[in-house]
Amino acid sequence: MATSTGSTKLDALKQTAEAKTPEKLSGISLYSRFAFAGAVCCSVTHGGLTPVDVVKTRIQLDPATYNNGMIGGFRKVIANEGAGALLTGAGPTFAGYFLQGAFKFGGYEFFKQQCINQLGYETASNNRTAVYLASSAMAEFFADIALCPLEATRIRLVSEPTFANGLVSGFSKIASQEGLGAFYSGFGPILFKQVPYTMAKFVVYEKVAEAVFRTYPKDQMSGGMQTVTNLGSGLIAGFAAAIVSQPADTMLSKINKTKGLPGEGTVSRLIKIGGELGLRGSFSGIGARLFMVGTLTAGQFAIYGDIKKALGAVGGVEIAK
């Protein structure tokens, strides 16, 4: 209930100021906005870079054939299969990363707040790198549970173009022929890939943004300059994340290419694949992946920041000093 100051003029000024002050959201109202912004930014960027992902996956799975780098890989795919092949797996990519983005970004904000609640704001701020690492790792774990079946379907479609016609048929075929467990045969590698990837992504982004905002205070920046800062910080974060997670990304592509031998467990398959690849083989396709991950991470943070502002999700806690 509004209280009066005793002055009609002051009351009117107070009401005007309150009307212009954005509502502070909390709880599900806030985190659902974070989740939606994360879902959109991840699905749009990953979906848009499907052609690069197709070439990158082909280089990882068949380096003897696709041995002329990213541009050469594009030319070879188009020459052999037509330009349409570059969109192979677009359906599961969009759907998978829509779910993953919701859990990743929404979960990161949620777990960051839980860390702050447990530690107290000052302690969390003084140990913010640890908070960023813990929050991003927990968020990514749950995000990967949602992503794994769709990523397995995508890789099968890319590695075997005749396997199925799209997301629904590919998903159904794997489920009927190999069982639901086949969708999670790559869960270990995807965790090994995505958890360090996401930890590096968020920590490097936060640290680069902190450095920029120390020199150019955020509250004095225009909306456009904030978006540029998000793009630049995201680009650097993407390069770091790509390098950290590249070996696991290659192993994930390999393990999802075909089903294992009878009685062969995931761990034994990973050991065998690792031995076959070696250090050099683990970094096959790194050029294409640096381009892809740098671009999509920059785009993600820019889109995420803009959507949060558009949705009025202003209740997130920032612990940077």
Coordinates of C-alpha atoms in Angstrom, one line a residue:
M1 CA 0.0 0.0 0.0
A2 CA 1.4 3.4 -1.0
T3 CA 2.3 5.8 1.8
S4 CA 1.8 9.6 1.5
T5 CA 4.5 12.1 2.1
G6 CA 1.9 14.7 3.1
S7 CA 2.6 16.7 -0.1
T8 CA 0.5 16.2 -3.3
K9 CA 3.4 17.3 -5.4
L10 CA 5.9 15.0 -3.7
D11 CA 3.5 12.1 -3.9
A12 CA 3.1 12.6 -7.6
L13 CA 6.9 12.7 -8.1
K14 CA 7.3 9.6 -6.0
Q15 CA 4.7 7.6 -8.0
T16 CA 6.4 8.7 -11.3
A17 CA 9.8 7.5 -10.0
E18 CA 8.4 4.2 -8.8
A19 CA 6.7 3.6 -12.2
K20 CA 10.0 4.1 -14.0
T21 CA 11.9 1.7 -11.7
P22 CA 12.0 -1.8 -13.2
E23 CA 10.4 -4.5 -11.1
K24 CA 12.9 -6.7 -9.2
L25 CA 12.1 -10.3 -10.1
S26 CA 12.9 -13.3 -8.0
G27 CA 12.2 -17.0 -7.8
I28 CA 10.7 -18.9 -10.8
S29 CA 9.7 -15.6 -12.4
L30 CA 13.4 -14.6 -12.7
Y31 CA 15.0 -18.0 -13.4
S32 CA 12.5 -18.9 -16.1
R33 CA 13.6 -15.7 -17.9
F34 CA 17.3 -16.7 -17.5
A35 CA 16.4 -20.2 -18.8
F36 CA 14.5 -18.9 -21.8
A37 CA 17.3 -16.4 -22.7
G38 CA 19.8 -19.3 -22.4
A39 CA 17.6 -21.6 -24.5
V40 CA 17.3 -19.0 -27.3
C41 CA 20.9 -18.0 -27.4
C42 CA 22.2 -21.6 -27.5
S43 CA 19.7 -22.9 -30.0
V44 CA 20.1 -20.0 -32.4
T45 CA 23.9 -20.0 -32.4
H46 CA 24.4 -23.8 -32.5
G47 CA 21.7 -24.2 -35.1
G48 CA 23.1 -21.4 -37.2
L49 CA 26.6 -23.0 -37.2
T50 CA 25.3 -26.5 -38.1
P51 CA 27.3 -26.5 -41.4
V52 CA 30.6 -25.8 -39.6
D53 CA 29.7 -28.5 -37.0
V54 CA 29.1 -31.0 -39.9
V55 CA 32.5 -30.3 -41.4
K56 CA 34.2 -30.4 -38.0
T57 CA 32.6 -33.8 -37.2
R58 CA 33.6 -35.2 -40.6
I59 CA 37.2 -34.1 -40.0
Q60 CA 37.2 -35.8 -36.6
L61 CA 35.6 -39.0 -37.8
D62 CA 37.4 -39.4 -41.2
P63 CA 40.7 -37.3 -41.1
A64 CA 42.1 -39.3 -44.0
T65 CA 39.4 -38.1 -46.4
Y66 CA 38.8 -34.6 -44.9
N67 CA 42.4 -33.6 -44.7
N68 CA 42.4 -30.1 -46.3
G69 CA 41.1 -28.0 -43.3
M70 CA 37.8 -26.4 -42.8
I71 CA 37.4 -24.7 -46.3
G72 CA 38.5 -27.9 -48.0
G73 CA 36.1 -29.8 -45.9
F74 CA 33.2 -27.6 -47.0
R75 CA 34.2 -28.1 -50.6
K76 CA 34.4 -31.8 -50.3
V77 CA 31.0 -32.2 -48.5
I78 CA 29.3 -30.1 -51.2
A79 CA 31.0 -31.8 -54.1
N80 CA 30.2 -35.3 -52.8
E81 CA 26.8 -34.9 -51.2
G82 CA 25.5 -31.5 -52.2
A83 CA 25.0 -28.3 -50.2
G84 CA 22.0 -29.7 -48.4
A85 CA 24.3 -32.1 -46.5
L86 CA 25.7 -29.2 -44.6
L87 CA 22.4 -29.0 -42.7
T88 CA 22.5 -32.6 -41.6
G89 CA 21.5 -32.8 -38.0
A90 CA 20.1 -29.3 -37.8
G91 CA 16.9 -30.6 -36.0
P92 CA 18.6 -32.4 -33.1
T93 CA 21.1 -29.6 -32.9
F94 CA 18.4 -26.9 -32.4
A95 CA 16.3 -29.0 -30.1
G96 CA 19.2 -30.3 -28.0
Y97 CA 20.8 -27.0 -27.5
F98 CA 17.5 -25.3 -26.7
L99 CA 17.2 -27.6 -23.7
Q100 CA 20.8 -27.5 -22.9
G101 CA 20.9 -23.7 -23.0
A102 CA 18.0 -23.4 -20.6
F103 CA 19.6 -25.6 -18.1
K104 CA 23.1 -24.2 -18.6
F105 CA 22.4 -20.5 -18.3
G106 CA 19.4 -20.7 -16.0
G107 CA 21.2 -23.3 -13.9
Y108 CA 24.4 -21.1 -13.7
E109 CA 22.5 -18.1 -12.4
F110 CA 20.5 -20.4 -10.0
F111 CA 23.6 -22.2 -8.6
K112 CA 25.5 -18.9 -8.3
Q113 CA 22.8 -17.5 -6.2
Q114 CA 22.8 -20.7 -4.0
C115 CA 26.5 -20.3 -3.5
I116 CA 26.0 -16.7 -2.4
N117 CA 23.2 -17.8 -0.1
Q118 CA 25.5 -20.3 1.6
L119 CA 28.7 -18.3 1.7
G120 CA 27.4 -14.8 2.1
Y121 CA 27.8 -12.1 -0.4
E122 CA 31.2 -10.8 0.7
T123 CA 32.8 -14.3 0.9
A124 CA 31.3 -15.2 -2.4
S125 CA 32.7 -12.1 -4.0
N126 CA 36.2 -12.7 -2.5
N127 CA 36.1 -16.2 -3.9
R128 CA 34.2 -15.5 -7.0
T129 CA 36.4 -17.6 -9.3
A130 CA 35.5 -20.7 -7.3
V131 CA 31.8 -19.7 -7.3
Y132 CA 31.9 -19.4 -11.1
L133 CA 33.6 -22.8 -11.5
A134 CA 31.3 -24.6 -9.1
S135 CA 28.1 -23.0 -10.5
S136 CA 28.9 -23.7 -14.1
A137 CA 30.0 -27.3 -13.4
M138 CA 26.7 -28.1 -11.6
A139 CA 24.6 -26.4 -14.2
E140 CA 26.3 -28.2 -17.0
F141 CA 25.8 -31.6 -15.4
F142 CA 22.1 -31.3 -15.5
A143 CA 22.2 -29.6 -19.0
D144 CA 24.1 -32.7 -20.3
I145 CA 21.4 -35.1 -19.1
A146 CA 19.0 -33.2 -21.4
L147 CA 21.5 -32.8 -24.3
C148 CA 23.0 -36.3 -24.5
P149 CA 20.2 -38.2 -26.4
L150 CA 19.9 -35.4 -29.0
E151 CA 23.6 -35.1 -29.5
A152 CA 23.9 -38.8 -30.0
T153 CA 21.2 -38.6 -32.7
R154 CA 23.0 -35.6 -34.4
I155 CA 26.3 -37.4 -34.5
R156 CA 24.8 -40.5 -36.0
L157 CA 23.0 -38.5 -38.7
V158 CA 26.2 -36.7 -39.6
S159 CA 28.4 -39.7 -39.6
E160 CA 25.9 -41.9 -41.4
P161 CA 24.0 -39.7 -43.9
T162 CA 21.8 -42.7 -44.9
F163 CA 20.9 -43.7 -41.3
A164 CA 17.7 -41.6 -41.1
N165 CA 15.9 -38.6 -42.6
G166 CA 15.9 -36.4 -39.5
L167 CA 15.5 -35.9 -35.8
V168 CA 12.3 -37.9 -35.2
S169 CA 13.2 -40.9 -37.5
G170 CA 16.8 -41.0 -36.2
F171 CA 15.8 -40.8 -32.6
S172 CA 13.2 -43.6 -33.1
K173 CA 15.6 -45.8 -35.0
I174 CA 18.3 -45.7 -32.3
A175 CA 15.7 -46.3 -29.6
S176 CA 14.1 -49.3 -31.4
Q177 CA 17.3 -50.9 -32.7
E178 CA 19.8 -50.2 -29.8
G179 CA 17.6 -49.3 -26.8
L180 CA 17.4 -46.2 -24.7
G181 CA 20.8 -46.9 -23.2
A182 CA 22.4 -46.1 -26.5
F183 CA 21.5 -42.4 -26.1
Y184 CA 23.7 -42.2 -23.1
S185 CA 26.7 -44.3 -24.3
G186 CA 28.4 -40.9 -24.8
F187 CA 27.4 -39.5 -21.4
G188 CA 30.8 -39.9 -19.9
P189 CA 32.6 -38.2 -22.8
I190 CA 30.0 -35.5 -23.0
L191 CA 30.5 -34.7 -19.3
F192 CA 34.3 -34.9 -19.9
K193 CA 33.9 -32.4 -22.8
Q194 CA 31.1 -30.1 -21.6
V195 CA 31.9 -29.6 -17.9
P196 CA 35.5 -28.3 -18.5
Y197 CA 34.2 -26.4 -21.6
T198 CA 31.5 -24.6 -19.6
M199 CA 33.7 -23.9 -16.6
A200 CA 36.3 -22.3 -18.9
K201 CA 33.6 -20.5 -20.9
F202 CA 31.9 -18.8 -17.9
V203 CA 35.1 -18.1 -15.9
V204 CA 37.0 -16.6 -18.8
Y205 CA 33.9 -14.6 -19.8
E206 CA 33.4 -13.2 -16.3
K207 CA 37.1 -12.3 -15.9
V208 CA 37.4 -10.6 -19.3
A209 CA 34.1 -8.7 -18.6
E210 CA 35.4 -7.7 -15.2
A211 CA 38.6 -6.3 -16.6
V212 CA 36.6 -4.2 -19.2
F213 CA 34.1 -2.9 -16.7
R214 CA 36.9 -1.9 -14.3
T215 CA 38.2 0.5 -17.0
Y216 CA 34.8 1.4 -18.5
P217 CA 32.1 1.2 -15.8
K218 CA 29.1 -0.8 -16.9
D219 CA 26.5 1.8 -15.6
Q220 CA 28.1 4.4 -17.8
M221 CA 28.1 2.3 -21.0
S222 CA 25.4 2.5 -23.7
G223 CA 23.4 -0.6 -24.4
G224 CA 25.3 -1.1 -27.7
M225 CA 28.7 -1.0 -26.0
Q226 CA 27.5 -3.5 -23.4
T227 CA 26.6 -5.8 -26.3
V228 CA 30.0 -5.3 -27.9
T229 CA 31.7 -6.1 -24.5
N230 CA 29.6 -9.3 -24.3
L231 CA 30.7 -10.2 -27.8
G232 CA 34.4 -9.6 -27.2
S233 CA 34.4 -11.4 -23.8
G234 CA 32.5 -14.3 -25.3
L235 CA 34.9 -14.6 -28.2
I236 CA 37.9 -15.0 -25.9
A237 CA 36.0 -17.3 -23.6
G238 CA 35.0 -19.5 -26.6
F239 CA 38.6 -19.9 -27.7
A240 CA 39.7 -21.0 -24.2
A241 CA 36.7 -23.4 -23.9
A242 CA 37.4 -24.9 -27.3
I243 CA 41.0 -25.8 -26.6
V244 CA 40.2 -27.2 -23.1
S245 CA 37.5 -29.5 -24.4
Q246 CA 38.8 -30.5 -27.9
P247 CA 40.1 -34.0 -27.0
A248 CA 36.8 -35.0 -25.4
D249 CA 34.8 -33.6 -28.3
T250 CA 36.8 -35.8 -30.7
M251 CA 36.2 -38.9 -28.5
L252 CA 32.5 -38.0 -28.3
S253 CA 32.2 -38.0 -32.0
K254 CA 34.0 -41.3 -32.3
I255 CA 32.0 -43.1 -29.6
N256 CA 28.7 -42.0 -31.1
K257 CA 29.7 -42.9 -34.7
T258 CA 28.9 -46.6 -34.2
K259 CA 27.6 -48.9 -31.5
G260 CA 30.0 -50.8 -29.3
L261 CA 30.9 -54.5 -29.6
P262 CA 28.8 -57.0 -27.6
G263 CA 29.8 -56.8 -24.0
E264 CA 32.1 -53.7 -24.5
G265 CA 31.6 -51.1 -21.8
T266 CA 31.8 -47.3 -22.3
V267 CA 35.1 -47.0 -20.3
S268 CA 36.8 -49.7 -22.3
R269 CA 35.6 -48.1 -25.5
L270 CA 37.0 -44.7 -24.3
I271 CA 40.4 -46.2 -23.5
K272 CA 40.6 -47.9 -26.9
I273 CA 39.5 -44.7 -28.7
G274 CA 42.0 -42.6 -26.8
G275 CA 44.8 -45.0 -27.6
E276 CA 43.9 -45.0 -31.3
L277 CA 43.7 -41.2 -31.5
G278 CA 46.8 -40.2 -29.6
L279 CA 47.5 -36.5 -28.7
R280 CA 47.6 -35.3 -32.4
G281 CA 44.5 -37.2 -33.3
S282 CA 42.6 -35.8 -30.3
F283 CA 43.0 -32.3 -31.8
S284 CA 41.7 -33.1 -35.3
G285 CA 39.4 -30.4 -36.5
I286 CA 40.7 -27.8 -33.9
G287 CA 40.7 -25.0 -36.5
A288 CA 37.1 -25.5 -37.4
R289 CA 36.1 -25.9 -33.8
L290 CA 38.0 -22.7 -32.7
F291 CA 36.1 -20.8 -35.4
M292 CA 32.8 -22.4 -34.5
V293 CA 33.1 -22.2 -30.7
G294 CA 34.5 -18.7 -30.7
T295 CA 31.7 -17.4 -32.9
L296 CA 28.9 -19.1 -31.1
T297 CA 30.1 -18.2 -27.6
A298 CA 30.4 -14.6 -28.6
G299 CA 26.9 -14.7 -30.1
Q300 CA 25.5 -16.5 -27.0
F301 CA 26.6 -14.0 -24.5
A302 CA 25.6 -11.1 -26.7
I303 CA 22.1 -12.6 -27.3
Y304 CA 21.8 -13.7 -23.7
G305 CA 22.5 -10.3 -22.3
D306 CA 20.1 -8.5 -24.7
I307 CA 17.2 -11.0 -24.1
K308 CA 17.7 -10.7 -20.3
K309 CA 17.3 -6.9 -20.6
A310 CA 14.3 -7.2 -22.9
L311 CA 12.6 -9.6 -20.5
G312 CA 13.4 -7.4 -17.4
A313 CA 15.5 -10.1 -15.8
V314 CA 17.4 -7.6 -13.7
G315 CA 17.5 -9.6 -10.5
G316 CA 20.7 -11.6 -11.2
V317 CA 23.5 -11.2 -8.7
E318 CA 26.8 -9.9 -9.8
I319 CA 29.7 -10.5 -7.5
A320 CA 32.5 -8.9 -9.5
K321 CA 34.4 -6.1 -7.7

